[in-house]
């Protein structure tokens, strides 16, 4: 369990003989994806900007996305950041968890939360190569939350359960990390 959380689910990272070998594989994977695969799939996309955005998102993991703030940090427009987020989501690097709006009378968060899908890639971007480094990192809670959400959604998909994932949060701070909406019920899960 701890190895899966720290190293992530890519077999070469998970099964590596050492933590160092696992980290090296994850870093090489991210470089290859961003420097080779992205330009092949999306010619003209600035790889350096996308790399910086991915690093910024690793520090935002589990938080609300503010495209305007990200755009200001990258020197691009908010709609451009939105397109970059679409690319990262299409590459299965990123998950945007939308907010749930059942009670329109409350002041609710309207921006999605962002999670890197693989915890091993998140930890490589954060520089947390092993459990010791991860335990001391300020994003350890958000990392674990994202890991649990990914495991729950993966298990539901494997079981063929049709559940739409959301989160719920008021401006006053009340929140539920994961809300699963099925045809019959809304199931809250607090990590």
CSV table of C-alpha atoms in Angstrom, one decimal:
chain,number,residue,atom,x,y,z
A,1,UNK,CA,0.0,0.0,0.0
A,2,UNK,CA,2.7,2.5,1.0
A,3,UNK,CA,4.8,1.6,-2.1
A,4,UNK,CA,1.8,2.2,-4.4
A,5,UNK,CA,1.1,5.5,-2.8
A,6,UNK,CA,4.7,6.7,-2.9
A,7,UNK,CA,5.8,5.3,-6.3
A,8,UNK,CA,2.4,5.3,-8.1
A,9,UNK,CA,0.8,2.8,-10.3
A,10,UNK,CA,3.2,2.6,-13.4
A,11,UNK,CA,4.6,-0.9,-13.3
A,12,UNK,CA,8.3,0.2,-13.9
A,13,UNK,CA,8.1,2.7,-11.1
A,14,UNK,CA,6.2,0.5,-8.7
A,15,UNK,CA,8.4,-2.6,-9.3
A,16,UNK,CA,11.8,-0.7,-9.5
A,17,UNK,CA,14.6,-2.3,-7.3
A,18,UNK,CA,15.1,0.9,-5.4
A,19,UNK,CA,13.5,4.2,-4.6
A,20,UNK,CA,16.2,6.0,-6.7
A,21,UNK,CA,15.5,3.8,-9.7
A,22,UNK,CA,11.8,4.4,-9.3
A,23,UNK,CA,12.3,8.2,-9.2
A,24,UNK,CA,14.6,8.1,-12.2
A,25,UNK,CA,12.0,6.2,-14.2
A,26,UNK,CA,9.2,8.7,-13.2
A,27,UNK,CA,11.4,11.7,-14.1
A,28,UNK,CA,12.4,10.1,-17.4
A,29,UNK,CA,8.7,9.3,-18.1
A,30,UNK,CA,7.6,12.9,-17.5
A,31,UNK,CA,10.5,14.2,-19.7
A,32,UNK,CA,9.6,11.8,-22.6
A,33,UNK,CA,5.9,12.6,-22.3
A,34,UNK,CA,6.4,16.4,-22.3
A,35,UNK,CA,9.3,16.6,-24.8
A,36,UNK,CA,8.4,13.8,-27.2
A,37,UNK,CA,4.8,12.8,-27.0
A,38,UNK,CA,3.1,16.2,-26.4
A,39,UNK,CA,4.8,17.8,-29.5
A,40,UNK,CA,3.8,14.8,-31.6
A,41,UNK,CA,0.2,15.0,-30.5
A,42,UNK,CA,-0.1,18.8,-30.3
A,43,UNK,CA,2.5,20.5,-32.5
A,44,UNK,CA,3.3,24.0,-31.5
A,45,UNK,CA,2.4,23.6,-27.9
A,46,UNK,CA,5.2,25.2,-25.8
A,47,UNK,CA,6.8,22.3,-23.9
A,48,UNK,CA,8.6,24.6,-21.4
A,49,UNK,CA,5.3,26.3,-20.4
A,50,UNK,CA,3.5,23.0,-20.1
A,51,UNK,CA,6.3,21.7,-17.9
A,52,UNK,CA,6.1,24.8,-15.6
A,53,UNK,CA,2.3,24.4,-15.5
A,54,UNK,CA,2.6,20.8,-14.5
A,55,UNK,CA,5.0,21.8,-11.7
A,56,UNK,CA,2.6,24.5,-10.5
A,57,UNK,CA,-0.3,22.0,-10.5
A,58,UNK,CA,1.7,19.6,-8.4
A,59,UNK,CA,1.9,22.3,-5.7
A,60,UNK,CA,-1.9,23.0,-6.2
A,61,UNK,CA,-2.8,19.3,-6.0
A,62,UNK,CA,-6.1,18.9,-4.2
A,63,UNK,CA,-6.8,22.7,-4.4
A,64,UNK,CA,-9.2,24.8,-6.4
A,65,UNK,CA,-8.0,25.8,-9.8
A,66,UNK,CA,-7.8,29.5,-10.6
A,67,UNK,CA,-6.9,29.7,-14.3
A,68,UNK,CA,-6.3,33.4,-14.1
A,69,UNK,CA,-3.7,33.0,-11.3
A,70,UNK,CA,-2.0,30.2,-13.2
A,71,UNK,CA,-2.0,32.3,-16.4
A,72,UNK,CA,-0.4,35.3,-14.6
A,73,UNK,CA,2.4,33.0,-13.3
A,74,UNK,CA,3.0,31.6,-16.8
A,75,UNK,CA,2.6,34.8,-18.8
A,76,UNK,CA,-0.3,33.5,-20.9
A,77,UNK,CA,-4.1,34.1,-20.9
A,78,UNK,CA,-6.6,32.2,-18.7
A,79,UNK,CA,-8.3,30.6,-21.8
A,80,UNK,CA,-4.8,29.3,-22.8
A,81,UNK,CA,-4.3,27.7,-19.4
A,82,UNK,CA,-7.7,26.1,-19.9
A,83,UNK,CA,-6.6,24.6,-23.2
A,84,UNK,CA,-3.3,23.4,-21.5
A,85,UNK,CA,-5.4,21.8,-18.7
A,86,UNK,CA,-7.5,20.0,-21.3
A,87,UNK,CA,-4.3,18.6,-22.9
A,88,UNK,CA,-3.0,17.4,-19.5
A,89,UNK,CA,-6.4,15.8,-18.8
A,90,UNK,CA,-6.5,14.2,-22.2
A,91,UNK,CA,-3.0,12.7,-21.4
A,92,UNK,CA,-4.5,11.2,-18.2
A,93,UNK,CA,-2.0,13.2,-16.1
A,94,UNK,CA,-4.6,15.4,-14.5
A,95,UNK,CA,-8.1,15.0,-13.1
A,96,UNK,CA,-10.4,18.0,-12.6
A,97,UNK,CA,-13.0,17.2,-10.0
A,98,UNK,CA,-16.0,19.5,-10.5
A,99,UNK,CA,-18.0,21.0,-7.7
A,100,UNK,CA,-21.5,19.7,-6.8
A,101,UNK,CA,-24.3,22.2,-7.0
A,102,UNK,CA,-27.4,20.6,-5.5
A,103,UNK,CA,-28.2,23.3,-3.0
A,104,UNK,CA,-28.2,26.6,-5.0
A,105,UNK,CA,-29.1,28.6,-1.9
A,106,UNK,CA,-25.7,28.2,-0.4
A,107,UNK,CA,-22.5,30.0,-1.4
A,108,UNK,CA,-20.5,27.1,-2.9
A,109,UNK,CA,-17.1,26.8,-4.5
A,110,UNK,CA,-17.6,26.9,-8.2
A,111,UNK,CA,-14.0,26.2,-9.4
A,112,UNK,CA,-12.9,22.5,-9.9
A,113,UNK,CA,-10.3,20.9,-7.8
A,114,UNK,CA,-7.2,19.6,-9.5
A,115,UNK,CA,-5.4,16.3,-8.9
A,116,UNK,CA,-2.5,14.7,-10.6
A,117,UNK,CA,-3.8,11.2,-11.4
A,118,UNK,CA,-0.7,9.2,-10.5
A,119,UNK,CA,0.8,9.8,-7.0
A,120,UNK,CA,4.2,8.7,-8.1
A,121,UNK,CA,4.4,11.4,-10.8
A,122,UNK,CA,3.1,13.9,-8.2
A,123,UNK,CA,5.8,13.0,-5.8
A,124,UNK,CA,8.5,13.2,-8.5
A,125,UNK,CA,7.3,16.7,-9.3
A,126,UNK,CA,7.3,17.7,-5.6
A,127,UNK,CA,10.8,16.2,-5.0
A,128,UNK,CA,9.4,13.7,-2.5
A,129,UNK,CA,11.2,10.5,-3.5
A,130,UNK,CA,10.4,8.3,-0.6
A,131,UNK,CA,8.0,7.9,2.4
A,132,UNK,CA,10.3,9.9,4.7
A,133,UNK,CA,10.4,12.9,2.4
A,134,UNK,CA,6.7,12.6,1.7
A,135,UNK,CA,5.8,12.6,5.4
A,136,UNK,CA,7.6,15.9,5.9
A,137,UNK,CA,6.1,17.6,2.8
A,138,UNK,CA,3.2,20.1,3.2
A,139,UNK,CA,1.2,18.3,0.5
A,140,UNK,CA,1.2,14.9,2.2
A,141,UNK,CA,-2.5,15.2,3.1
A,142,UNK,CA,-3.5,16.3,-0.4
A,143,UNK,CA,-1.4,13.6,-1.9
A,144,UNK,CA,-3.1,10.9,0.2
A,145,UNK,CA,-6.5,12.4,-0.6
A,146,UNK,CA,-5.8,12.3,-4.3
A,147,UNK,CA,-4.5,8.7,-4.0
A,148,UNK,CA,-7.7,7.6,-2.2
A,149,UNK,CA,-10.0,9.4,-4.7
A,150,UNK,CA,-8.1,7.7,-7.6
A,151,UNK,CA,-8.4,4.2,-5.9
A,152,UNK,CA,-12.1,4.7,-5.3
A,153,UNK,CA,-12.9,5.8,-8.8
A,154,UNK,CA,-10.7,3.1,-10.3
A,155,UNK,CA,-12.4,0.4,-8.2
A,156,UNK,CA,-15.9,1.7,-9.3
A,157,UNK,CA,-14.9,1.7,-12.9
A,158,UNK,CA,-13.6,-1.8,-12.7
A,159,UNK,CA,-16.8,-2.9,-11.0
A,160,UNK,CA,-18.8,-1.2,-13.8
A,161,UNK,CA,-20.5,1.2,-11.4
A,162,UNK,CA,-21.7,4.3,-13.1
A,163,UNK,CA,-21.0,7.1,-10.6
A,164,UNK,CA,-20.2,10.7,-11.4
A,165,UNK,CA,-17.5,12.2,-9.1
A,166,UNK,CA,-17.7,15.6,-7.5
A,167,UNK,CA,-16.6,17.5,-4.4
A,168,UNK,CA,-18.7,19.8,-2.3
A,169,UNK,CA,-17.4,22.9,-0.5
A,170,UNK,CA,-19.1,26.0,0.9
A,171,UNK,CA,-17.3,29.4,1.1
A,172,UNK,CA,-17.6,29.0,4.9
A,173,UNK,CA,-15.2,26.0,4.7
A,174,UNK,CA,-17.6,23.0,5.1
A,175,UNK,CA,-16.6,20.3,2.6
A,176,UNK,CA,-16.8,16.8,1.4
A,177,UNK,CA,-13.7,15.5,-0.5
A,178,UNK,CA,-15.6,13.1,-2.9
A,179,UNK,CA,-19.3,13.0,-3.7
A,180,UNK,CA,-20.4,10.1,-5.9
A,181,UNK,CA,-23.7,10.7,-7.8
A,182,UNK,CA,-25.4,7.6,-9.1
A,183,UNK,CA,-28.9,7.4,-10.6
A,184,UNK,CA,-30.3,6.6,-7.1
A,185,UNK,CA,-28.2,8.3,-4.6
A,186,UNK,CA,-25.5,10.8,-3.7
A,187,UNK,CA,-22.7,9.2,-1.6
A,188,UNK,CA,-20.3,11.4,0.4
A,189,UNK,CA,-16.8,10.2,1.1
A,190,UNK,CA,-14.5,12.2,3.4
A,191,UNK,CA,-10.9,11.2,3.2
